[in-house]
Amino acid sequence: MTSTDMHAGVLDDLGRRIADGRLPEGSVLTLSGIEKDCEASRTVAREAVRVLETLGMVASRRRVGITVQPRSSWDAFSPRLIDWNLAGPFRQRQLEALAELRVAAEPMAAHLAARRADSRQCAELRRLADRLVDLGGRGLGDSDDYLEADVAFHDLLLAASGNPQLTALARPVRAVLEGRNRLGLTPPLPVEGTLEEHMRVALAVADGDAEAAERCSRSHMRTVWGEVSRTDG
């Protein structure tokens, strides 16, 4: 096993245990304890802790140790944290939180995209919508090809808004779409209306109709929200 693999393994082990509550808020760790528990070197243990600190999940203090921080201080947009949450008992809460965020943010991104997207972006949104309609209509909504097109569609919609804060949401959106697919939560036949809503958003953006783009995106996001809310945790 390479040092990179070892680091990733230790980081995932600690991250999952903190995210799922096995290491609750206030738990105190030490580098020597991590070395022993994970059979890792001091360097690997230290690097894993450093990453967890950047996510707000732990804080290191001299003569105190490495203390697990309250969930409210964690980087909720981190794809790593989203993956850890999806793998544990907080899966449903994570799915609903991201769905609620998308209901709030993506319709505005669609509105702005209709005003700001260039011809290349409009053409690519339409191509991706066509791709989703084709794959979903053939019962391939749970395929890697469908996931790739879906991620690309929403990445591009957020980017076409021209708003860097909205564009930054692409990372957590991508993480939750990929996570649902990996966990087998994406249906082979998309929920009724999903494919049509992708196409309506793409057409409204291409037409420069900001109000229609926002309205269609909101309808799509509410469909997603409803689907996620029915998912068993």
mmCIF file with all atom_site columns, C-alpha atoms in Angstrom:
data_model
loop_
_atom_site.group_PDB
_atom_site.id
_atom_site.type_symbol
_atom_site.label_atom_id
_atom_site.label_alt_id
_atom_site.label_comp_id
_atom_site.label_asym_id
_atom_site.label_entity_id
_atom_site.label_seq_id
_atom_site.pdbx_PDB_ins_code
_atom_site.Cartn_x
_atom_site.Cartn_y
_atom_site.Cartn_z
_atom_site.occupancy
_atom_site.B_iso_or_equiv
_atom_site.pdbx_formal_charge
_atom_site.auth_seq_id
_atom_site.auth_comp_id
_atom_site.auth_asym_id
_atom_site.auth_atom_id
_atom_site.pdbx_PDB_model_num
ATOM 1   C CA . MET A 1 1   ? 0.000   0.000  0.000   1.00 0.00 ? 1   MET A CA 1
ATOM 2   C CA . THR A 1 2   ? 1.379   3.418  -0.954  1.00 0.00 ? 2   THR A CA 1
ATOM 3   C CA . SER A 1 3   ? 1.624   6.300  1.513   1.00 0.00 ? 3   SER A CA 1
ATOM 4   C CA . THR A 1 4   ? -1.165  8.043  -0.429  1.00 0.00 ? 4   THR A CA 1
ATOM 5   C CA . ASP A 1 5   ? -3.441  5.028  -0.040  1.00 0.00 ? 5   ASP A CA 1
ATOM 6   C CA . MET A 1 6   ? -2.569  4.781  3.652   1.00 0.00 ? 6   MET A CA 1
ATOM 7   C CA . HIS A 1 7   ? -3.360  8.462  4.175   1.00 0.00 ? 7   HIS A CA 1
ATOM 8   C CA . ALA A 1 8   ? -6.706  8.119  2.374   1.00 0.00 ? 8   ALA A CA 1
ATOM 9   C CA . GLY A 1 9   ? -7.571  5.033  4.414   1.00 0.00 ? 9   GLY A CA 1
ATOM 10  C CA . VAL A 1 10  ? -6.792  6.672  7.754   1.00 0.00 ? 10  VAL A CA 1
ATOM 11  C CA . LEU A 1 11  ? -8.617  9.850  6.774   1.00 0.00 ? 11  LEU A CA 1
ATOM 12  C CA . ASP A 1 12  ? -11.728 7.940  5.666   1.00 0.00 ? 12  ASP A CA 1
ATOM 13  C CA . ASP A 1 13  ? -11.690 5.813  8.815   1.00 0.00 ? 13  ASP A CA 1
ATOM 14  C CA . LEU A 1 14  ? -11.503 8.815  11.131  1.00 0.00 ? 14  LEU A CA 1
ATOM 15  C CA . GLY A 1 15  ? -13.872 10.908 9.037   1.00 0.00 ? 15  GLY A CA 1
ATOM 16  C CA . ARG A 1 16  ? -16.562 8.233  8.950   1.00 0.00 ? 16  ARG A CA 1
ATOM 17  C CA . ARG A 1 17  ? -16.290 7.564  12.676  1.00 0.00 ? 17  ARG A CA 1
ATOM 18  C CA . ILE A 1 18  ? -16.685 11.247 13.465  1.00 0.00 ? 18  ILE A CA 1
ATOM 19  C CA . ALA A 1 19  ? -19.467 11.783 10.905  1.00 0.00 ? 19  ALA A CA 1
ATOM 20  C CA . ASP A 1 20  ? -21.541 8.815  12.083  1.00 0.00 ? 20  ASP A CA 1
ATOM 21  C CA . GLY A 1 21  ? -21.165 9.675  15.765  1.00 0.00 ? 21  GLY A CA 1
ATOM 22  C CA . ARG A 1 22  ? -18.905 6.850  16.896  1.00 0.00 ? 22  ARG A CA 1
ATOM 23  C CA . LEU A 1 23  ? -16.472 9.627  17.842  1.00 0.00 ? 23  LEU A CA 1
ATOM 24  C CA . PRO A 1 24  ? -18.921 12.210 19.214  1.00 0.00 ? 24  PRO A CA 1
ATOM 25  C CA . GLU A 1 25  ? -18.381 15.892 19.896  1.00 0.00 ? 25  GLU A CA 1
ATOM 26  C CA . GLY A 1 26  ? -15.855 16.376 22.658  1.00 0.00 ? 26  GLY A CA 1
ATOM 27  C CA . SER A 1 27  ? -13.988 13.133 22.031  1.00 0.00 ? 27  SER A CA 1
ATOM 28  C CA . VAL A 1 28  ? -10.245 13.638 22.450  1.00 0.00 ? 28  VAL A CA 1
ATOM 29  C CA . LEU A 1 29  ? -7.783  11.827 20.192  1.00 0.00 ? 29  LEU A CA 1
ATOM 30  C CA . THR A 1 30  ? -3.995  11.720 20.149  1.00 0.00 ? 30  THR A CA 1
ATOM 31  C CA . LEU A 1 31  ? -1.554  11.160 17.321  1.00 0.00 ? 31  LEU A CA 1
ATOM 32  C CA . SER A 1 32  ? -0.121  8.152  19.122  1.00 0.00 ? 32  SER A CA 1
ATOM 33  C CA . GLY A 1 33  ? -3.615  6.706  19.532  1.00 0.00 ? 33  GLY A CA 1
ATOM 34  C CA . ILE A 1 34  ? -4.377  7.190  15.843  1.00 0.00 ? 34  ILE A CA 1
ATOM 35  C CA . GLU A 1 35  ? -1.055  5.557  14.916  1.00 0.00 ? 35  GLU A CA 1
ATOM 36  C CA . LYS A 1 36  ? -1.914  2.526  17.036  1.00 0.00 ? 36  LYS A CA 1
ATOM 37  C CA . ASP A 1 37  ? -5.599  2.209  16.055  1.00 0.00 ? 37  ASP A CA 1
ATOM 38  C CA . CYS A 1 38  ? -4.986  2.686  12.344  1.00 0.00 ? 38  CYS A CA 1
ATOM 39  C CA . GLU A 1 39  ? -1.553  1.056  12.186  1.00 0.00 ? 39  GLU A CA 1
ATOM 40  C CA . ALA A 1 40  ? -0.235  4.192  10.531  1.00 0.00 ? 40  ALA A CA 1
ATOM 41  C CA . SER A 1 41  ? 2.908   6.256  10.749  1.00 0.00 ? 41  SER A CA 1
ATOM 42  C CA . ARG A 1 42  ? 3.054   9.533  12.652  1.00 0.00 ? 42  ARG A CA 1
ATOM 43  C CA . THR A 1 43  ? 3.288   11.396 9.343   1.00 0.00 ? 43  THR A CA 1
ATOM 44  C CA . VAL A 1 44  ? 0.128   9.758  7.974   1.00 0.00 ? 44  VAL A CA 1
ATOM 45  C CA . ALA A 1 45  ? -1.754  10.344 11.232  1.00 0.00 ? 45  ALA A CA 1
ATOM 46  C CA . ARG A 1 46  ? -0.720  13.992 11.329  1.00 0.00 ? 46  ARG A CA 1
ATOM 47  C CA . GLU A 1 47  ? -1.750  14.589 7.697   1.00 0.00 ? 47  GLU A CA 1
ATOM 48  C CA . ALA A 1 48  ? -5.170  13.001 8.274   1.00 0.00 ? 48  ALA A CA 1
ATOM 49  C CA . VAL A 1 49  ? -5.721  15.228 11.301  1.00 0.00 ? 49  VAL A CA 1
ATOM 50  C CA . ARG A 1 50  ? -4.671  18.273 9.273   1.00 0.00 ? 50  ARG A CA 1
ATOM 51  C CA . VAL A 1 51  ? -7.367  17.535 6.664   1.00 0.00 ? 51  VAL A CA 1
ATOM 52  C CA . LEU A 1 52  ? -9.995  17.016 9.365   1.00 0.00 ? 52  LEU A CA 1
ATOM 53  C CA . GLU A 1 53  ? -8.988  20.378 10.846  1.00 0.00 ? 53  GLU A CA 1
ATOM 54  C CA . THR A 1 54  ? -9.534  22.097 7.502   1.00 0.00 ? 54  THR A CA 1
ATOM 55  C CA . LEU A 1 55  ? -13.058 20.602 7.485   1.00 0.00 ? 55  LEU A CA 1
ATOM 56  C CA . GLY A 1 56  ? -13.724 21.965 10.973  1.00 0.00 ? 56  GLY A CA 1
ATOM 57  C CA . MET A 1 57  ? -14.262 18.460 12.349  1.00 0.00 ? 57  MET A CA 1
ATOM 58  C CA . VAL A 1 58  ? -11.422 18.502 14.866  1.00 0.00 ? 58  VAL A CA 1
ATOM 59  C CA . ALA A 1 59  ? -9.236  21.076 16.596  1.00 0.00 ? 59  ALA A CA 1
ATOM 60  C CA . SER A 1 60  ? -5.727  20.420 17.929  1.00 0.00 ? 60  SER A CA 1
ATOM 61  C CA . ARG A 1 61  ? -4.475  22.156 21.051  1.00 0.00 ? 61  ARG A CA 1
ATOM 62  C CA . ARG A 1 62  ? -1.290  21.615 22.995  1.00 0.00 ? 62  ARG A CA 1
ATOM 63  C CA . ARG A 1 63  ? -1.758  19.790 26.298  1.00 0.00 ? 63  ARG A CA 1
ATOM 64  C CA . VAL A 1 64  ? -5.365  19.068 25.307  1.00 0.00 ? 64  VAL A CA 1
ATOM 65  C CA . GLY A 1 65  ? -5.164  16.841 22.241  1.00 0.00 ? 65  GLY A CA 1
ATOM 66  C CA . ILE A 1 66  ? -7.245  16.521 19.095  1.00 0.00 ? 66  ILE A CA 1
ATOM 67  C CA . THR A 1 67  ? -10.842 17.317 20.001  1.00 0.00 ? 67  THR A CA 1
ATOM 68  C CA . VAL A 1 68  ? -13.898 16.479 17.885  1.00 0.00 ? 68  VAL A CA 1
ATOM 69  C CA . GLN A 1 69  ? -15.813 19.688 17.191  1.00 0.00 ? 69  GLN A CA 1
ATOM 70  C CA . PRO A 1 70  ? -19.590 20.264 17.120  1.00 0.00 ? 70  PRO A CA 1
ATOM 71  C CA . ARG A 1 71  ? -21.293 19.373 13.853  1.00 0.00 ? 71  ARG A CA 1
ATOM 72  C CA . SER A 1 72  ? -22.282 23.020 13.381  1.00 0.00 ? 72  SER A CA 1
ATOM 73  C CA . SER A 1 73  ? -18.622 23.926 12.791  1.00 0.00 ? 73  SER A CA 1
ATOM 74  C CA . TRP A 1 74  ? -18.040 21.381 10.002  1.00 0.00 ? 74  TRP A CA 1
ATOM 75  C CA . ASP A 1 75  ? -17.691 22.356 6.329   1.00 0.00 ? 75  ASP A CA 1
ATOM 76  C CA . ALA A 1 76  ? -21.139 21.299 5.169   1.00 0.00 ? 76  ALA A CA 1
ATOM 77  C CA . PHE A 1 77  ? -20.200 21.816 1.485   1.00 0.00 ? 77  PHE A CA 1
ATOM 78  C CA . SER A 1 78  ? -17.213 19.452 1.574   1.00 0.00 ? 78  SER A CA 1
ATOM 79  C CA . PRO A 1 79  ? -17.661 16.521 -0.850  1.00 0.00 ? 79  PRO A CA 1
ATOM 80  C CA . ARG A 1 80  ? -15.677 14.348 1.583   1.00 0.00 ? 80  ARG A CA 1
ATOM 81  C CA . LEU A 1 81  ? -18.049 15.101 4.442   1.00 0.00 ? 81  LEU A CA 1
ATOM 82  C CA . ILE A 1 82  ? -21.058 14.548 2.187   1.00 0.00 ? 82  ILE A CA 1
ATOM 83  C CA . ASP A 1 83  ? -19.669 11.119 1.249   1.00 0.00 ? 83  ASP A CA 1
ATOM 84  C CA . TRP A 1 84  ? -19.096 10.229 4.906   1.00 0.00 ? 84  TRP A CA 1
ATOM 85  C CA . ASN A 1 85  ? -22.604 11.342 5.836   1.00 0.00 ? 85  ASN A CA 1
ATOM 86  C CA . LEU A 1 86  ? -24.133 9.349  2.987   1.00 0.00 ? 86  LEU A CA 1
ATOM 87  C CA . ALA A 1 87  ? -22.330 6.239  4.203   1.00 0.00 ? 87  ALA A CA 1
ATOM 88  C CA . GLY A 1 88  ? -23.750 6.460  7.731   1.00 0.00 ? 88  GLY A CA 1
ATOM 89  C CA . PRO A 1 89  ? -26.865 7.059  9.819   1.00 0.00 ? 89  PRO A CA 1
ATOM 90  C CA . PHE A 1 90  ? -27.090 10.706 8.743   1.00 0.00 ? 90  PHE A CA 1
ATOM 91  C CA . ARG A 1 91  ? -27.711 9.737  5.101   1.00 0.00 ? 91  ARG A CA 1
ATOM 92  C CA . GLN A 1 92  ? -31.302 10.895 4.979   1.00 0.00 ? 92  GLN A CA 1
ATOM 93  C CA . ARG A 1 93  ? -30.537 14.171 6.704   1.00 0.00 ? 93  ARG A CA 1
ATOM 94  C CA . GLN A 1 94  ? -27.731 14.814 4.203   1.00 0.00 ? 94  GLN A CA 1
ATOM 95  C CA . LEU A 1 95  ? -29.892 14.021 1.181   1.00 0.00 ? 95  LEU A CA 1
ATOM 96  C CA . GLU A 1 96  ? -32.675 16.314 2.380   1.00 0.00 ? 96  GLU A CA 1
ATOM 97  C CA . ALA A 1 97  ? -30.280 19.151 3.272   1.00 0.00 ? 97  ALA A CA 1
ATOM 98  C CA . LEU A 1 98  ? -28.775 19.187 -0.224  1.00 0.00 ? 98  LEU A CA 1
ATOM 99  C CA . ALA A 1 99  ? -32.198 18.903 -1.861  1.00 0.00 ? 99  ALA A CA 1
ATOM 100 C CA . GLU A 1 100 ? -33.427 21.888 0.157   1.00 0.00 ? 100 GLU A CA 1
ATOM 101 C CA . LEU A 1 101 ? -30.344 23.890 -0.844  1.00 0.00 ? 101 LEU A CA 1
ATOM 102 C CA . ARG A 1 102 ? -30.929 23.077 -4.498  1.00 0.00 ? 102 ARG A CA 1
ATOM 103 C CA . VAL A 1 103 ? -34.572 24.205 -4.303  1.00 0.00 ? 103 VAL A CA 1
ATOM 104 C CA . ALA A 1 104 ? -33.324 27.546 -3.003  1.00 0.00 ? 104 ALA A CA 1
ATOM 105 C CA . ALA A 1 105 ? -30.316 28.036 -5.299  1.00 0.00 ? 105 ALA A CA 1
ATOM 106 C CA . GLU A 1 106 ? -30.708 26.339 -8.679  1.00 0.00 ? 106 GLU A CA 1
ATOM 107 C CA . PRO A 1 107 ? -33.814 28.251 -9.821  1.00 0.00 ? 107 PRO A CA 1
ATOM 108 C CA . MET A 1 108 ? -31.881 31.511 -9.375  1.00 0.00 ? 108 MET A CA 1
ATOM 109 C CA . ALA A 1 109 ? -28.942 29.983 -11.265 1.00 0.00 ? 109 ALA A CA 1
ATOM 110 C CA . ALA A 1 110 ? -31.325 29.097 -14.099 1.00 0.00 ? 110 ALA A CA 1
ATOM 111 C CA . HIS A 1 111 ? -32.759 32.641 -14.078 1.00 0.00 ? 111 HIS A CA 1
ATOM 112 C CA . LEU A 1 112 ? -29.269 34.132 -14.348 1.00 0.00 ? 112 LEU A CA 1
ATOM 113 C CA . ALA A 1 113 ? -28.169 31.582 -16.935 1.00 0.00 ? 113 ALA A CA 1
ATOM 114 C CA . ALA A 1 114 ? -31.036 32.644 -19.203 1.00 0.00 ? 114 ALA A CA 1
ATOM 115 C CA . ARG A 1 115 ? -29.636 36.174 -19.057 1.00 0.00 ? 115 ARG A CA 1
ATOM 116 C CA . ARG A 1 116 ? -25.927 35.388 -19.209 1.00 0.00 ? 116 ARG A CA 1
ATOM 117 C CA . ALA A 1 117 ? -25.271 32.042 -20.913 1.00 0.00 ? 117 ALA A CA 1
ATOM 118 C CA . ASP A 1 118 ? -23.421 32.204 -24.221 1.00 0.00 ? 118 ASP A CA 1
ATOM 119 C CA . SER A 1 119 ? -24.415 30.267 -27.321 1.00 0.00 ? 119 SER A CA 1
ATOM 120 C CA . ARG A 1 120 ? -21.988 27.437 -26.599 1.00 0.00 ? 120 ARG A CA 1
ATOM 121 C CA . GLN A 1 121 ? -23.382 26.934 -23.103 1.00 0.00 ? 121 GLN A CA 1
ATOM 122 C CA . CYS A 1 122 ? -26.952 26.991 -24.393 1.00 0.00 ? 122 CYS A CA 1
ATOM 123 C CA . ALA A 1 123 ? -26.172 24.396 -27.044 1.00 0.00 ? 123 ALA A CA 1
ATOM 124 C CA . GLU A 1 124 ? -24.433 22.152 -24.522 1.00 0.00 ? 124 GLU A CA 1
ATOM 125 C CA . LEU A 1 125 ? -27.335 22.369 -22.051 1.00 0.00 ? 125 LEU A CA 1
ATOM 126 C CA . ARG A 1 126 ? -29.690 21.295 -24.824 1.00 0.00 ? 126 ARG A CA 1
ATOM 127 C CA . ARG A 1 127 ? -27.373 18.440 -25.845 1.00 0.00 ? 127 ARG A CA 1
ATOM 128 C CA . LEU A 1 128 ? -27.169 17.200 -22.268 1.00 0.00 ? 128 LEU A CA 1
ATOM 129 C CA . ALA A 1 129 ? -30.938 17.441 -21.821 1.00 0.00 ? 129 ALA A CA 1
ATOM 130 C CA . ASP A 1 130 ? -31.387 15.391 -25.013 1.00 0.00 ? 130 ASP A CA 1
ATOM 131 C CA . ARG A 1 131 ? -28.915 12.848 -23.649 1.00 0.00 ? 131 ARG A CA 1
ATOM 132 C CA . LEU A 1 132 ? -30.802 12.569 -20.355 1.00 0.00 ? 132 LEU A CA 1
ATOM 133 C CA . VAL A 1 133 ? -34.142 12.150 -22.140 1.00 0.00 ? 133 VAL A CA 1
ATOM 134 C CA . ASP A 1 134 ? -32.675 9.389  -24.306 1.00 0.00 ? 134 ASP A CA 1
ATOM 135 C CA . LEU A 1 135 ? -30.991 7.479  -21.473 1.00 0.00 ? 135 LEU A CA 1
ATOM 136 C CA . GLY A 1 136 ? -33.800 7.931  -18.979 1.00 0.00 ? 136 GLY A CA 1
ATOM 137 C CA . GLY A 1 137 ? -36.418 6.952  -21.537 1.00 0.00 ? 137 GLY A CA 1
ATOM 138 C CA . ARG A 1 138 ? -34.554 3.687  -22.070 1.00 0.00 ? 138 ARG A CA 1
ATOM 139 C CA . GLY A 1 139 ? -34.552 2.888  -18.365 1.00 0.00 ? 139 GLY A CA 1
ATOM 140 C CA . LEU A 1 140 ? -30.894 3.763  -17.876 1.00 0.00 ? 140 LEU A CA 1
ATOM 141 C CA . GLY A 1 141 ? -31.392 6.393  -15.176 1.00 0.00 ? 141 GLY A CA 1
ATOM 142 C CA . ASP A 1 142 ? -29.142 4.468  -12.811 1.00 0.00 ? 142 ASP A CA 1
ATOM 143 C CA . SER A 1 143 ? -26.314 4.079  -15.338 1.00 0.00 ? 143 SER A CA 1
ATOM 144 C CA . ASP A 1 144 ? -22.911 5.743  -15.267 1.00 0.00 ? 144 ASP A CA 1
ATOM 145 C CA . ASP A 1 145 ? -23.720 7.461  -18.573 1.00 0.00 ? 145 ASP A CA 1
ATOM 146 C CA . TYR A 1 146 ? -26.868 9.036  -17.111 1.00 0.00 ? 146 TYR A CA 1
ATOM 147 C CA . LEU A 1 147 ? -24.983 10.140 -13.991 1.00 0.00 ? 147 LEU A CA 1
ATOM 148 C CA . GLU A 1 148 ? -22.257 11.728 -16.116 1.00 0.00 ? 148 GLU A CA 1
ATOM 149 C CA . ALA A 1 149 ? -24.802 13.678 -18.174 1.00 0.00 ? 149 ALA A CA 1
ATOM 150 C CA . ASP A 1 150 ? -26.814 14.717 -15.116 1.00 0.00 ? 150 ASP A CA 1
ATOM 151 C CA . VAL A 1 151 ? -23.749 15.984 -13.263 1.00 0.00 ? 151 VAL A CA 1
ATOM 152 C CA . ALA A 1 152 ? -22.565 17.843 -16.370 1.00 0.00 ? 152 ALA A CA 1
ATOM 153 C CA . PHE A 1 153 ? -25.999 19.450 -16.874 1.00 0.00 ? 153 PHE A CA 1
ATOM 154 C CA . HIS A 1 154 ? -26.179 20.859 -13.356 1.00 0.00 ? 154 HIS A CA 1
ATOM 155 C CA . ASP A 1 155 ? -22.493 21.837 -13.323 1.00 0.00 ? 155 ASP A CA 1
ATOM 156 C CA . LEU A 1 156 ? -23.045 23.827 -16.500 1.00 0.00 ? 156 LEU A CA 1
ATOM 157 C CA . LEU A 1 157 ? -26.289 25.418 -15.345 1.00 0.00 ? 157 LEU A CA 1
ATOM 158 C CA . LEU A 1 158 ? -24.615 26.698 -12.183 1.00 0.00 ? 158 LEU A CA 1
ATOM 159 C CA . ALA A 1 159 ? -21.550 27.894 -14.120 1.00 0.00 ? 159 ALA A CA 1
ATOM 160 C CA . ALA A 1 160 ? -23.695 29.647 -16.738 1.00 0.00 ? 160 ALA A CA 1
ATOM 161 C CA . SER A 1 161 ? -25.227 31.767 -13.980 1.00 0.00 ? 161 SER A CA 1
ATOM 162 C CA . GLY A 1 162 ? -21.995 33.780 -13.964 1.00 0.00 ? 162 GLY A CA 1
ATOM 163 C CA . ASN A 1 163 ? -22.213 33.927 -10.165 1.00 0.00 ? 163 ASN A CA 1
ATOM 164 C CA . PRO A 1 164 ? -19.103 32.424 -8.504  1.00 0.00 ? 164 PRO A CA 1
ATOM 165 C CA . GLN A 1 165 ? -20.952 31.544 -5.296  1.00 0.00 ? 165 GLN A CA 1
ATOM 166 C CA . LEU A 1 166 ? -23.604 29.629 -7.230  1.00 0.00 ? 166 LEU A CA 1
ATOM 167 C CA . THR A 1 167 ? -20.915 28.012 -9.372  1.00 0.00 ? 167 THR A CA 1
ATOM 168 C CA . ALA A 1 168 ? -19.197 26.791 -6.177  1.00 0.00 ? 168 ALA A CA 1
ATOM 169 C CA . LEU A 1 169 ? -22.309 24.750 -5.356  1.00 0.00 ? 169 LEU A CA 1
ATOM 170 C CA . ALA A 1 170 ? -21.381 22.381 -8.188  1.00 0.00 ? 170 ALA A CA 1
ATOM 171 C CA . ARG A 1 171 ? -19.065 20.432 -5.856  1.00 0.00 ? 171 ARG A CA 1
ATOM 172 C CA . PRO A 1 172 ? -21.675 19.469 -3.233  1.00 0.00 ? 172 PRO A CA 1
ATOM 173 C CA . VAL A 1 173 ? -24.320 18.888 -5.927  1.00 0.00 ? 173 VAL A CA 1
ATOM 174 C CA . ARG A 1 174 ? -21.930 16.569 -7.768  1.00 0.00 ? 174 ARG A CA 1
ATOM 175 C CA . ALA A 1 175 ? -21.101 14.764 -4.501  1.00 0.00 ? 175 ALA A CA 1
ATOM 176 C CA . VAL A 1 176 ? -24.718 14.040 -3.666  1.00 0.00 ? 176 VAL A CA 1
ATOM 177 C CA . LEU A 1 177 ? -25.623 12.942 -7.216  1.00 0.00 ? 177 LEU A CA 1
ATOM 178 C CA . GLU A 1 178 ? -22.650 10.581 -7.320  1.00 0.00 ? 178 GLU A CA 1
ATOM 179 C CA . GLY A 1 179 ? -23.339 9.378  -3.784  1.00 0.00 ? 179 GLY A CA 1
ATOM 180 C CA . ARG A 1 180 ? -26.963 8.518  -4.544  1.00 0.00 ? 180 ARG A CA 1
ATOM 181 C CA . ASN A 1 181 ? -25.889 6.592  -7.618  1.00 0.00 ? 181 ASN A CA 1
ATOM 182 C CA . ARG A 1 182 ? -23.180 4.722  -5.732  1.00 0.00 ? 182 ARG A CA 1
ATOM 183 C CA . LEU A 1 183 ? -25.650 3.743  -3.000  1.00 0.00 ? 183 LEU A CA 1
ATOM 184 C CA . GLY A 1 184 ? -28.212 2.467  -5.506  1.00 0.00 ? 184 GLY A CA 1
ATOM 185 C CA . LEU A 1 185 ? -30.711 5.247  -4.724  1.00 0.00 ? 185 LEU A CA 1
ATOM 186 C CA . THR A 1 186 ? -31.087 6.470  -8.310  1.00 0.00 ? 186 THR A CA 1
ATOM 187 C CA . PRO A 1 187 ? -34.001 4.751  -10.118 1.00 0.00 ? 187 PRO A CA 1
ATOM 188 C CA . PRO A 1 188 ? -33.519 3.268  -13.604 1.00 0.00 ? 188 PRO A CA 1
ATOM 189 C CA . LEU A 1 189 ? -36.697 5.056  -14.699 1.00 0.00 ? 189 LEU A CA 1
ATOM 190 C CA . PRO A 1 190 ? -36.463 8.694  -13.565 1.00 0.00 ? 190 PRO A CA 1
ATOM 191 C CA . VAL A 1 191 ? -39.377 10.043 -11.541 1.00 0.00 ? 191 VAL A CA 1
ATOM 192 C CA . GLU A 1 192 ? -42.199 11.281 -13.766 1.00 0.00 ? 192 GLU A CA 1
ATOM 193 C CA . GLY A 1 193 ? -41.519 14.789 -15.001 1.00 0.00 ? 193 GLY A CA 1
ATOM 194 C CA . THR A 1 194 ? -37.773 14.760 -14.339 1.00 0.00 ? 194 THR A CA 1
ATOM 195 C CA . LEU A 1 195 ? -36.671 14.355 -17.949 1.00 0.00 ? 195 LEU A CA 1
ATOM 196 C CA . GLU A 1 196 ? -39.156 16.919 -19.251 1.00 0.00 ? 196 GLU A CA 1
ATOM 197 C CA . GLU A 1 197 ? -38.071 19.426 -16.623 1.00 0.00 ? 197 GLU A CA 1
ATOM 198 C CA . HIS A 1 198 ? -34.417 19.163 -17.663 1.00 0.00 ? 198 HIS A CA 1
ATOM 199 C CA . MET A 1 199 ? -35.467 19.879 -21.240 1.00 0.00 ? 199 MET A CA 1
ATOM 200 C CA . ARG A 1 200 ? -37.727 22.800 -20.298 1.00 0.00 ? 200 ARG A CA 1
ATOM 201 C CA . VAL A 1 201 ? -34.927 24.427 -18.330 1.00 0.00 ? 201 VAL A CA 1
ATOM 202 C CA . ALA A 1 202 ? -32.494 24.029 -21.235 1.00 0.00 ? 202 ALA A CA 1
ATOM 203 C CA . LEU A 1 203 ? -34.968 25.474 -23.738 1.00 0.00 ? 203 LEU A CA 1
ATOM 204 C CA . ALA A 1 204 ? -35.873 28.421 -21.506 1.00 0.00 ? 204 ALA A CA 1
ATOM 205 C CA . VAL A 1 205 ? -32.194 29.258 -20.982 1.00 0.00 ? 205 VAL A CA 1
ATOM 206 C CA . ALA A 1 206 ? -31.572 29.078 -24.746 1.00 0.00 ? 206 ALA A CA 1
ATOM 207 C CA . ASP A 1 207 ? -34.587 31.349 -25.352 1.00 0.00 ? 207 ASP A CA 1
ATOM 208 C CA . GLY A 1 208 ? -33.301 33.873 -22.822 1.00 0.00 ? 208 GLY A CA 1
ATOM 209 C CA . ASP A 1 209 ? -36.548 33.543 -20.864 1.00 0.00 ? 209 ASP A CA 1
ATOM 210 C CA . ALA A 1 210 ? -35.324 34.065 -17.310 1.00 0.00 ? 210 ALA A CA 1
ATOM 211 C CA . GLU A 1 211 ? -38.731 33.768 -15.643 1.00 0.00 ? 211 GLU A CA 1
ATOM 212 C CA . ALA A 1 212 ? -39.528 30.507 -17.429 1.00 0.00 ? 212 ALA A CA 1
ATOM 213 C CA . ALA A 1 213 ? -36.063 29.105 -16.680 1.00 0.00 ? 213 ALA A CA 1
ATOM 214 C CA . GLU A 1 214 ? -36.475 29.890 -12.994 1.00 0.00 ? 214 GLU A CA 1
ATOM 215 C CA . ARG A 1 215 ? -39.991 28.467 -12.904 1.00 0.00 ? 215 ARG A CA 1
ATOM 216 C CA . CYS A 1 216 ? -39.015 25.236 -14.679 1.00 0.00 ? 216 CYS A CA 1
ATOM 217 C CA . SER A 1 217 ? -35.933 24.778 -12.533 1.00 0.00 ? 217 SER A CA 1
ATOM 218 C CA . ARG A 1 218 ? -37.970 25.272 -9.370  1.00 0.00 ? 218 ARG A CA 1
ATOM 219 C CA . SER A 1 219 ? -40.445 22.659 -10.575 1.00 0.00 ? 219 SER A CA 1
ATOM 220 C CA . HIS A 1 220 ? -37.552 20.272 -11.251 1.00 0.00 ? 220 HIS A CA 1
ATOM 221 C CA . MET A 1 221 ? -35.907 20.899 -7.884  1.00 0.00 ? 221 MET A CA 1
ATOM 222 C CA . ARG A 1 222 ? -39.193 20.367 -6.066  1.00 0.00 ? 222 ARG A CA 1
ATOM 223 C CA . THR A 1 223 ? -39.564 17.064 -7.886  1.00 0.00 ? 223 THR A CA 1
ATOM 224 C CA . VAL A 1 224 ? -36.100 16.081 -6.674  1.00 0.00 ? 224 VAL A CA 1
ATOM 225 C CA . TRP A 1 225 ? -36.909 17.281 -3.159  1.00 0.00 ? 225 TRP A CA 1
ATOM 226 C CA . GLY A 1 226 ? -40.062 15.196 -3.110  1.00 0.00 ? 226 GLY A CA 1
ATOM 227 C CA . GLU A 1 227 ? -38.198 12.148 -4.388  1.00 0.00 ? 227 GLU A CA 1
ATOM 228 C CA . VAL A 1 228 ? -35.473 12.490 -1.750  1.00 0.00 ? 228 VAL A CA 1
ATOM 229 C CA . SER A 1 229 ? -37.993 13.049 1.023   1.00 0.00 ? 229 SER A CA 1
ATOM 230 C CA . ARG A 1 230 ? -39.565 9.680  0.171   1.00 0.00 ? 230 ARG A CA 1
ATOM 231 C CA . THR A 1 231 ? -36.209 7.888  0.271   1.00 0.00 ? 231 THR A CA 1
ATOM 232 C CA . ASP A 1 232 ? -35.806 5.477  3.163   1.00 0.00 ? 232 ASP A CA 1
ATOM 233 C CA . GLY A 1 233 ? -32.825 6.394  5.332   1.00 0.00 ? 233 GLY A CA 1
#
